[in-house]
Tab-separated table of C-alpha atoms and ligand atoms in Angstrom:
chain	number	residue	atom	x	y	z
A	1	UNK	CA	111.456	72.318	98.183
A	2	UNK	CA	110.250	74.250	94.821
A	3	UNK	CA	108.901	77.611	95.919
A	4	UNK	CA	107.147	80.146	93.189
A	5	UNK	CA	106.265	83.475	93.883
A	6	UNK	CA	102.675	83.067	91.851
A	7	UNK	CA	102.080	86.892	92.585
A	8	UNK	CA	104.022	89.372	95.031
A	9	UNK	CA	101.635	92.761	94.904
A	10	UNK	CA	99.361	93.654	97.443
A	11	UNK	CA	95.383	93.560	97.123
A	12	UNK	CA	95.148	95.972	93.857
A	13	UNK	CA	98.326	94.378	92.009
A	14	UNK	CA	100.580	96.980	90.290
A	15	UNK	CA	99.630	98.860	88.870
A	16	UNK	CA	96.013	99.101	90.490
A	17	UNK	CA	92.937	99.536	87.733
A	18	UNK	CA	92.073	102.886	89.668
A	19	UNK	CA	95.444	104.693	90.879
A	20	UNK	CA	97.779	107.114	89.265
A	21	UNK	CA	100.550	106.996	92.061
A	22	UNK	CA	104.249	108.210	91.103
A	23	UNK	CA	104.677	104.298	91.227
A	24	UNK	CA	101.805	103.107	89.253
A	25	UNK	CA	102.172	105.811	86.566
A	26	UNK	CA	105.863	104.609	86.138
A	27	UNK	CA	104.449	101.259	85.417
A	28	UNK	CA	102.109	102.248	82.871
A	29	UNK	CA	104.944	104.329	81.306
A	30	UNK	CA	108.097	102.099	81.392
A	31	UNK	CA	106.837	98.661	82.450
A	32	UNK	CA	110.766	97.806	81.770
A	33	UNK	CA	112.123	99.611	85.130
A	34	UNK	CA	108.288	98.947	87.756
A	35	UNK	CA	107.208	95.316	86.500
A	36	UNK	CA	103.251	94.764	86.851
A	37	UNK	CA	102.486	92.580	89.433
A	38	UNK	CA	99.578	90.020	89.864
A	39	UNK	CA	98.253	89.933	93.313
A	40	UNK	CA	100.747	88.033	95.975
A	41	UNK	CA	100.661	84.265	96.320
A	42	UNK	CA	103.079	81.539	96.093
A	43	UNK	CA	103.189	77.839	95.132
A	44	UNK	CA	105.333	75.496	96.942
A	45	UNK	CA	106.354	71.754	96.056
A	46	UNK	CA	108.358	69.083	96.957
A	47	UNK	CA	108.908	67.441	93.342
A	48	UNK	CA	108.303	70.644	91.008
A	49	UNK	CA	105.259	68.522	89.417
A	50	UNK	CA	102.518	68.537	92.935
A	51	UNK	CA	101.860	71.521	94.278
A	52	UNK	CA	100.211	73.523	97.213
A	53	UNK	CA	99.243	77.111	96.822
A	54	UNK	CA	100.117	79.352	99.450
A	55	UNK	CA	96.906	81.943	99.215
A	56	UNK	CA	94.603	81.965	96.618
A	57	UNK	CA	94.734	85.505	94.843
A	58	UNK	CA	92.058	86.667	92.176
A	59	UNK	CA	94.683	86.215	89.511
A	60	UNK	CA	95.102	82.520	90.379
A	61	UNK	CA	94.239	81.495	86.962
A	62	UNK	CA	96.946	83.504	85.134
A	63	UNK	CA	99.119	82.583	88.081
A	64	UNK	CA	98.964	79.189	87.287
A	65	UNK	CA	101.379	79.479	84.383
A	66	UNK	CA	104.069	80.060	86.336
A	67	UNK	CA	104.250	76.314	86.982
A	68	UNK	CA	103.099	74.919	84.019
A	69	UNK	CA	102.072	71.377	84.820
A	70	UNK	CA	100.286	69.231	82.170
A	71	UNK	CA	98.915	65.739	82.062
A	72	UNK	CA	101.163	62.808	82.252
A	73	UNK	CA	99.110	61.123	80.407
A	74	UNK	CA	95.896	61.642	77.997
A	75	UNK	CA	93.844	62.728	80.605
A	76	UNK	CA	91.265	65.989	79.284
A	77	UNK	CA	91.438	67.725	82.825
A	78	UNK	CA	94.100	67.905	84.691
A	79	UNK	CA	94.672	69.495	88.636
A	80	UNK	CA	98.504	69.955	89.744
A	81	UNK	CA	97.355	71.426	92.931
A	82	UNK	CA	96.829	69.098	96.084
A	83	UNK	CA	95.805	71.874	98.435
A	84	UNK	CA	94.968	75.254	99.343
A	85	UNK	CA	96.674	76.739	102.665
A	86	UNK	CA	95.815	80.325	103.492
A	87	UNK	CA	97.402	82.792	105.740
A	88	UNK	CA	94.346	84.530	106.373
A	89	UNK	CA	91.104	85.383	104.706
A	90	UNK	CA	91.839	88.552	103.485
A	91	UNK	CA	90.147	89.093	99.931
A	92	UNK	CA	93.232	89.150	98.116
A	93	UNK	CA	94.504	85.698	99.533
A	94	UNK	CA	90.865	83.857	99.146
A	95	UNK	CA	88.896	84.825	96.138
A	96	UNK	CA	90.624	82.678	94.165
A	97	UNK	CA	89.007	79.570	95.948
A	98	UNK	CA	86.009	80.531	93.763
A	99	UNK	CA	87.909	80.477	91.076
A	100	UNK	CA	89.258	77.439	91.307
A	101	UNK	CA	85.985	75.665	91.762
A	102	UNK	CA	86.542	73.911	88.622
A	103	UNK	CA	88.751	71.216	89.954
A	104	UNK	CA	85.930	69.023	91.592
A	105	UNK	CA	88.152	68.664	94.644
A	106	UNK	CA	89.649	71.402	96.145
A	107	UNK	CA	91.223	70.714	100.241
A	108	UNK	CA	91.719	73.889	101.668
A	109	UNK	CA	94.243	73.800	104.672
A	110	UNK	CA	93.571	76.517	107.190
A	111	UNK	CA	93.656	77.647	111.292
A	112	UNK	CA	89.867	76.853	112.323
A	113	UNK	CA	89.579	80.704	112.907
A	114	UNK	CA	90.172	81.484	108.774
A	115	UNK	CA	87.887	78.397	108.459
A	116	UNK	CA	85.377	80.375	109.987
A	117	UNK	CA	85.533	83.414	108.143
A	118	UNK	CA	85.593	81.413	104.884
A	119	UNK	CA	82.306	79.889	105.840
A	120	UNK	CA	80.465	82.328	107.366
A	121	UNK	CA	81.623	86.054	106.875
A	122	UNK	CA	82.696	85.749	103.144
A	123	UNK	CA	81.150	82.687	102.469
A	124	UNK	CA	84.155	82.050	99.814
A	125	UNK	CA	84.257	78.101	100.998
A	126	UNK	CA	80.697	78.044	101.559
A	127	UNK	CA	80.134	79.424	97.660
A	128	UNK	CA	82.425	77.336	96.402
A	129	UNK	CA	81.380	73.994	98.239
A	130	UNK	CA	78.363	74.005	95.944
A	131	UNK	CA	80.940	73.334	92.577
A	132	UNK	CA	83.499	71.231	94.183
A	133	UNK	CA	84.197	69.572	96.744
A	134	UNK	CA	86.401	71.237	99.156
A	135	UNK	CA	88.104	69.208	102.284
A	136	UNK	CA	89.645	71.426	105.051
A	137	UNK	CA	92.248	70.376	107.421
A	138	UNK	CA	92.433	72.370	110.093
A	139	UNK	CA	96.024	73.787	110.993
A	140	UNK	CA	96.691	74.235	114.814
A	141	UNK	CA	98.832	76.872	115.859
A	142	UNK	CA	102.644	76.363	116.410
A	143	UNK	CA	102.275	72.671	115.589
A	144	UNK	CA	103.877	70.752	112.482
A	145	UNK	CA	101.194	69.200	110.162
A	146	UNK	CA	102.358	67.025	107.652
A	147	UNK	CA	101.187	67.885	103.665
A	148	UNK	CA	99.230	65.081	102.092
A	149	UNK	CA	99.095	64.512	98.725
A	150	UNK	CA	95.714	64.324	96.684
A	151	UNK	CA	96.196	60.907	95.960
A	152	UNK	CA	96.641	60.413	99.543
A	153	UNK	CA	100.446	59.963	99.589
A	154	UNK	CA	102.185	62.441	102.015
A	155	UNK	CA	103.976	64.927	100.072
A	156	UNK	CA	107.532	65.198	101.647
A	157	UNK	CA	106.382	68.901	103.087
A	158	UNK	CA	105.416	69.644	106.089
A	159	UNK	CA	103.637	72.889	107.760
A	160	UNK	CA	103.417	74.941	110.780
A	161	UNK	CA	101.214	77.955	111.229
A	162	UNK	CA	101.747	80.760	114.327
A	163	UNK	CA	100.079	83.475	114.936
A	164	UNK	CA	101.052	86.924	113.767
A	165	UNK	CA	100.103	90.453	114.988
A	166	UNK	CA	97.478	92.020	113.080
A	167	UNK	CA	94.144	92.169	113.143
A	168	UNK	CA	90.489	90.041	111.474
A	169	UNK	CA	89.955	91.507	108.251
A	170	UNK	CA	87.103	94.175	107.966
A	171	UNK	CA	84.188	92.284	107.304
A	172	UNK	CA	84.935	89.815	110.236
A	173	UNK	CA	85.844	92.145	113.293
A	174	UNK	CA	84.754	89.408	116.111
A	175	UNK	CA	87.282	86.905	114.477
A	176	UNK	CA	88.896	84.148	116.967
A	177	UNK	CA	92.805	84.233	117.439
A	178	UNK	CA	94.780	82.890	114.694
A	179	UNK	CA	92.948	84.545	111.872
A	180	UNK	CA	96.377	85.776	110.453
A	181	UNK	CA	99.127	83.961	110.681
A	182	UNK	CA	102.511	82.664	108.673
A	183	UNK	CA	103.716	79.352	107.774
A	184	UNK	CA	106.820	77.933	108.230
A	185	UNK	CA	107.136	75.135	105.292
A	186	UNK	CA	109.536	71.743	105.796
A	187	UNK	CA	110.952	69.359	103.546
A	188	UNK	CA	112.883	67.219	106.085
A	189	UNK	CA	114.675	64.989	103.288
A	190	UNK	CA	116.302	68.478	102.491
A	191	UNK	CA	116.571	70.552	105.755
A	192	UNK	CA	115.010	72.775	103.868
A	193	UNK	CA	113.152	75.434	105.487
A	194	UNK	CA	110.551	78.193	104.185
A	195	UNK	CA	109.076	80.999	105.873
A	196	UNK	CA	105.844	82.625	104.529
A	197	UNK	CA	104.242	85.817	106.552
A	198	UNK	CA	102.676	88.330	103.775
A	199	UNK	CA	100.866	90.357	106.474
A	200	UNK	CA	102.553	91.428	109.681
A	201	UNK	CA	102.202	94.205	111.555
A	202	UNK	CA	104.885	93.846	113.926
A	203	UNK	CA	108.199	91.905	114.464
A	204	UNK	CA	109.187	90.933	117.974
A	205	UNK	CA	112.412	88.839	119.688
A	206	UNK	CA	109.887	85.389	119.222
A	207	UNK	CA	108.857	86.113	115.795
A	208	UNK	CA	112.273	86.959	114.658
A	209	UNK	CA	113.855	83.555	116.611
A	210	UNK	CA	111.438	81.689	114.102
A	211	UNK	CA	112.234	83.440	111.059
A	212	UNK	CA	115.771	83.167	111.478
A	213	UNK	CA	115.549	79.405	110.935
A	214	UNK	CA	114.341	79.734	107.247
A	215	UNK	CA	116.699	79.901	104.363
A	216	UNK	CA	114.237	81.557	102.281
A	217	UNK	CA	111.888	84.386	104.289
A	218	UNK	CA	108.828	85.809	101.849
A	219	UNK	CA	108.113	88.923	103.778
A	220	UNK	CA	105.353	91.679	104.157
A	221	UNK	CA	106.398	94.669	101.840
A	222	UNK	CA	103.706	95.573	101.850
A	223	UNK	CA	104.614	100.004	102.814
A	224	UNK	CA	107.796	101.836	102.073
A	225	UNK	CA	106.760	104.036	105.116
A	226	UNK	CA	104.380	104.029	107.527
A	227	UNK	CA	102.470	106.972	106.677
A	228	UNK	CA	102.505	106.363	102.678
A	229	UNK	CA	99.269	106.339	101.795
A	230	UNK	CA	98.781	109.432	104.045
A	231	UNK	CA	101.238	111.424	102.762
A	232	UNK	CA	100.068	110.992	99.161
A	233	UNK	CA	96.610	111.941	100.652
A	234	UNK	CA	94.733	108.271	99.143
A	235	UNK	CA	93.950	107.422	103.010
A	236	UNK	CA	93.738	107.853	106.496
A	237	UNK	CA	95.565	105.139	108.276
A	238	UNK	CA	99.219	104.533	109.110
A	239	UNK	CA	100.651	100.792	107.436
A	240	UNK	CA	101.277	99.724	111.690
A	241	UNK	CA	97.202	100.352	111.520
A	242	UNK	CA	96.491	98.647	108.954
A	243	UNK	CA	98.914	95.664	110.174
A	244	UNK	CA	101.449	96.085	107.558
A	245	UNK	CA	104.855	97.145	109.051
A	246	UNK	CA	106.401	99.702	106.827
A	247	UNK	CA	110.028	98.390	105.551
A	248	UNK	CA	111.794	101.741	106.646
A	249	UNK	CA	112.409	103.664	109.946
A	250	UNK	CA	114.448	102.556	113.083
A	251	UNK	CA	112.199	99.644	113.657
A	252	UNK	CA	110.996	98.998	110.277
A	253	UNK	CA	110.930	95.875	109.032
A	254	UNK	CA	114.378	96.877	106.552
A	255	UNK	CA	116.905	96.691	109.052
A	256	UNK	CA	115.422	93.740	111.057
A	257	UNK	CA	115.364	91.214	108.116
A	258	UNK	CA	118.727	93.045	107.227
A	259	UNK	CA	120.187	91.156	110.824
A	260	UNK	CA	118.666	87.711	109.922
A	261	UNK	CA	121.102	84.864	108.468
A	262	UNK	CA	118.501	83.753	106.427
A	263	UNK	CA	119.942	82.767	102.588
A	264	UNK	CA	117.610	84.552	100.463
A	265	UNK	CA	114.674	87.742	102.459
A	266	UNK	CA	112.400	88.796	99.638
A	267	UNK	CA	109.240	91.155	100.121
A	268	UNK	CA	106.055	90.123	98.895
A	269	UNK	CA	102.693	91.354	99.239
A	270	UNK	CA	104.189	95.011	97.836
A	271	UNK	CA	101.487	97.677	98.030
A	272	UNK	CA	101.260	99.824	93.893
A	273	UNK	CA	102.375	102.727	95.987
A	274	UNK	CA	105.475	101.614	97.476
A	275	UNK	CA	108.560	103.538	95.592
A	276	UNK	CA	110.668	100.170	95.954
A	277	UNK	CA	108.709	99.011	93.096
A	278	UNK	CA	110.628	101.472	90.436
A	279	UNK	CA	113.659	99.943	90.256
A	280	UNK	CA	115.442	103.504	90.035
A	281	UNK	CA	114.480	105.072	92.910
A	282	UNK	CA	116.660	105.518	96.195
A	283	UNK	CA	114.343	103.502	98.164
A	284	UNK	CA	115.292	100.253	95.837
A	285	UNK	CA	118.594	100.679	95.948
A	286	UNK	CA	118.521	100.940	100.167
A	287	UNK	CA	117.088	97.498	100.156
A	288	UNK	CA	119.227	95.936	97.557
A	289	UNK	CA	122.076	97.459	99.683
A	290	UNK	CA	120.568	95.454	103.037
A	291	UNK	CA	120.625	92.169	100.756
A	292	UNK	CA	117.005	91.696	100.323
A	293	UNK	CA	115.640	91.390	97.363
A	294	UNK	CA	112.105	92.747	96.077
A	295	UNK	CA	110.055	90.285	95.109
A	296	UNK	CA	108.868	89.649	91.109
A	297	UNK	CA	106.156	87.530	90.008
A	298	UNK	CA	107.755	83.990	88.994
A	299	UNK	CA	110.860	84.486	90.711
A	300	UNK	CA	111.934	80.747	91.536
A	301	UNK	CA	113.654	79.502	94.372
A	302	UNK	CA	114.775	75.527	95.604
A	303	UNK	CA	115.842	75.060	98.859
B	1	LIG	C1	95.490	93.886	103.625
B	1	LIG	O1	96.499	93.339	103.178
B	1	LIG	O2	95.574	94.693	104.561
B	1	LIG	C2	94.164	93.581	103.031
B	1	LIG	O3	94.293	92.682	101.977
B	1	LIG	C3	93.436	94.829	102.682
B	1	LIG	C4	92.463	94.745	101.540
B	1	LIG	O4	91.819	93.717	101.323
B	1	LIG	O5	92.303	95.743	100.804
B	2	LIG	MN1	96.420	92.142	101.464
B	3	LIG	ZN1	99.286	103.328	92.941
């Protein structure tokens, strides 16, 4: 399996139109040592030419370069992407439905409780159902579903969703169960296996069991510490509150993925704020020294 990191910031990107954090000033000052980063998503593929999206970010359309399919033939319009799965249905994972409404056929590959929100809280797949057509398969929970293609050939990929702690976003507090969950992504011709969780608040014995069969885990990074955006006085809730466990700290999220086998544990979903983003700092160099990597927009990995 192809997997590209479309975008590995959190909602905001890096740096973030409105913030002058020690982090986001460094990447408006030496953009060579805190890369800008497009808001997180990833595009996965069996045969680097059909893709699914994994979250939908408002930079989708920039994204899209990052895997650069054109038209076999001489056809004027041209859609690489067979579907649309979502983690949850966050703002920063499902605006870019809209902006994708272009394609005339869109499937969108979701638990039924994301389904929900997406019609009737945000009304992203409602909005967009009246420029394209737009499909959804609904994703059980800890089930394997298998990927089909648009032209109705299966893909080779196969994915499971499970549920995740954290809680409904904002705007949909009476959400049903499974409104945030990961993926783990197959491609049985390869044993190759994927895990995707960009939002997680916690990580207990189970969770960890299931990550540790992935050879390549894409991670919440999303906090450096739990109380970051307290401590620089830009909010008033811990990351565990706002579902995001922080990477540091006895129980942080560092030194669990650090115990994992998994080949390759990159962080994605990076709040601008987190100090792991300047490549100089201390906190960088901890999680280089753990063997995880910090994700970069259109870092490339086949499994
Ligand atoms: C999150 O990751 O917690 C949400 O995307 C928050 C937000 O939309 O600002
Ligand atoms: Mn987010
Ligand atoms: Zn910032």
């Amino acid at each position: 399996v192809h997997v590209v990191l479309l975008g590995t910031a959190a909602g905001g990107g890096f740096p973030q139109w409105n913030c002058w954090c020690p982090s986001c000033a460094t990447a408006r000052s030496s953009p060579d040592i805190a890369k800008p980063r497009s808001q997180s998503s990833a595009a996965i593929s069996a045969d680097g030419i059909r893709w699914f999206l994994l979250n939908a970010s408002p930079d989708v359309r920039d994204q899209l370069k990052w895997i650069g399919s054109r038209p076999s033939g001489t056809e004027l319009r041209h859609v690489p992407i067979d579907g649309v799965l979502m983690t949850d249905a966050e703002l920063d994972h499902s605006v870019g439905l809209l902006l994708l409404r272009e394609a005339g056929r869109m499937p969108l590959i979701t638990t039924a409780a994301v389904s929900g929100i997406l019609d009737t809280d945000s009304r992203i797949s409602t909005t967009t159902r009246a420029f394209s057509e737009v499909p959804w398969t609904m994703l059980p929970l800890d089930a394997e579903v298998e990927l089909t293609q648009r032209d109705g050939r299966g893909s080779g990929l196969t994915v499971e969703a499970f549920a995740v702690p954290a809680g409904p976003p904002r705007f949909s507090p009476e959400a049903a169960h499974g409104h945030t969950v990961g993926f783990t992504i197959r491609q049985r011709s390869r044993n190759a296996v994927c895990a995707f969780v960009p939002g997680c608040g916690d990580l207990d014995a189970t969770l960890l069991d299931r990550l540790r069969q992935a050879q390549l885990l894409l991670f919440d990074g999303t906090f450096w510490k739990d109380d970051e955006l307290i401590a620089l006085g830009i909010g008033t809730r811990t990351g565990r509150q706002m579902d995001h466990l922080p990477m540091s700290g006895t129980d942080g999220s560092l030194e669990r993925l650090a115990a994992l086998p998994c080949r390759h544990r990159v962080y994605t979903h990076i709040n601008n704020t987190n100090p792991v983003l300047v490549e100089s700092s201390p906190e960088r160099r901890a999680v280089a020294a753990a063997g995880i990597t910090v994700g970069e927009d259109g870092m490339r990995f086949e499994l």
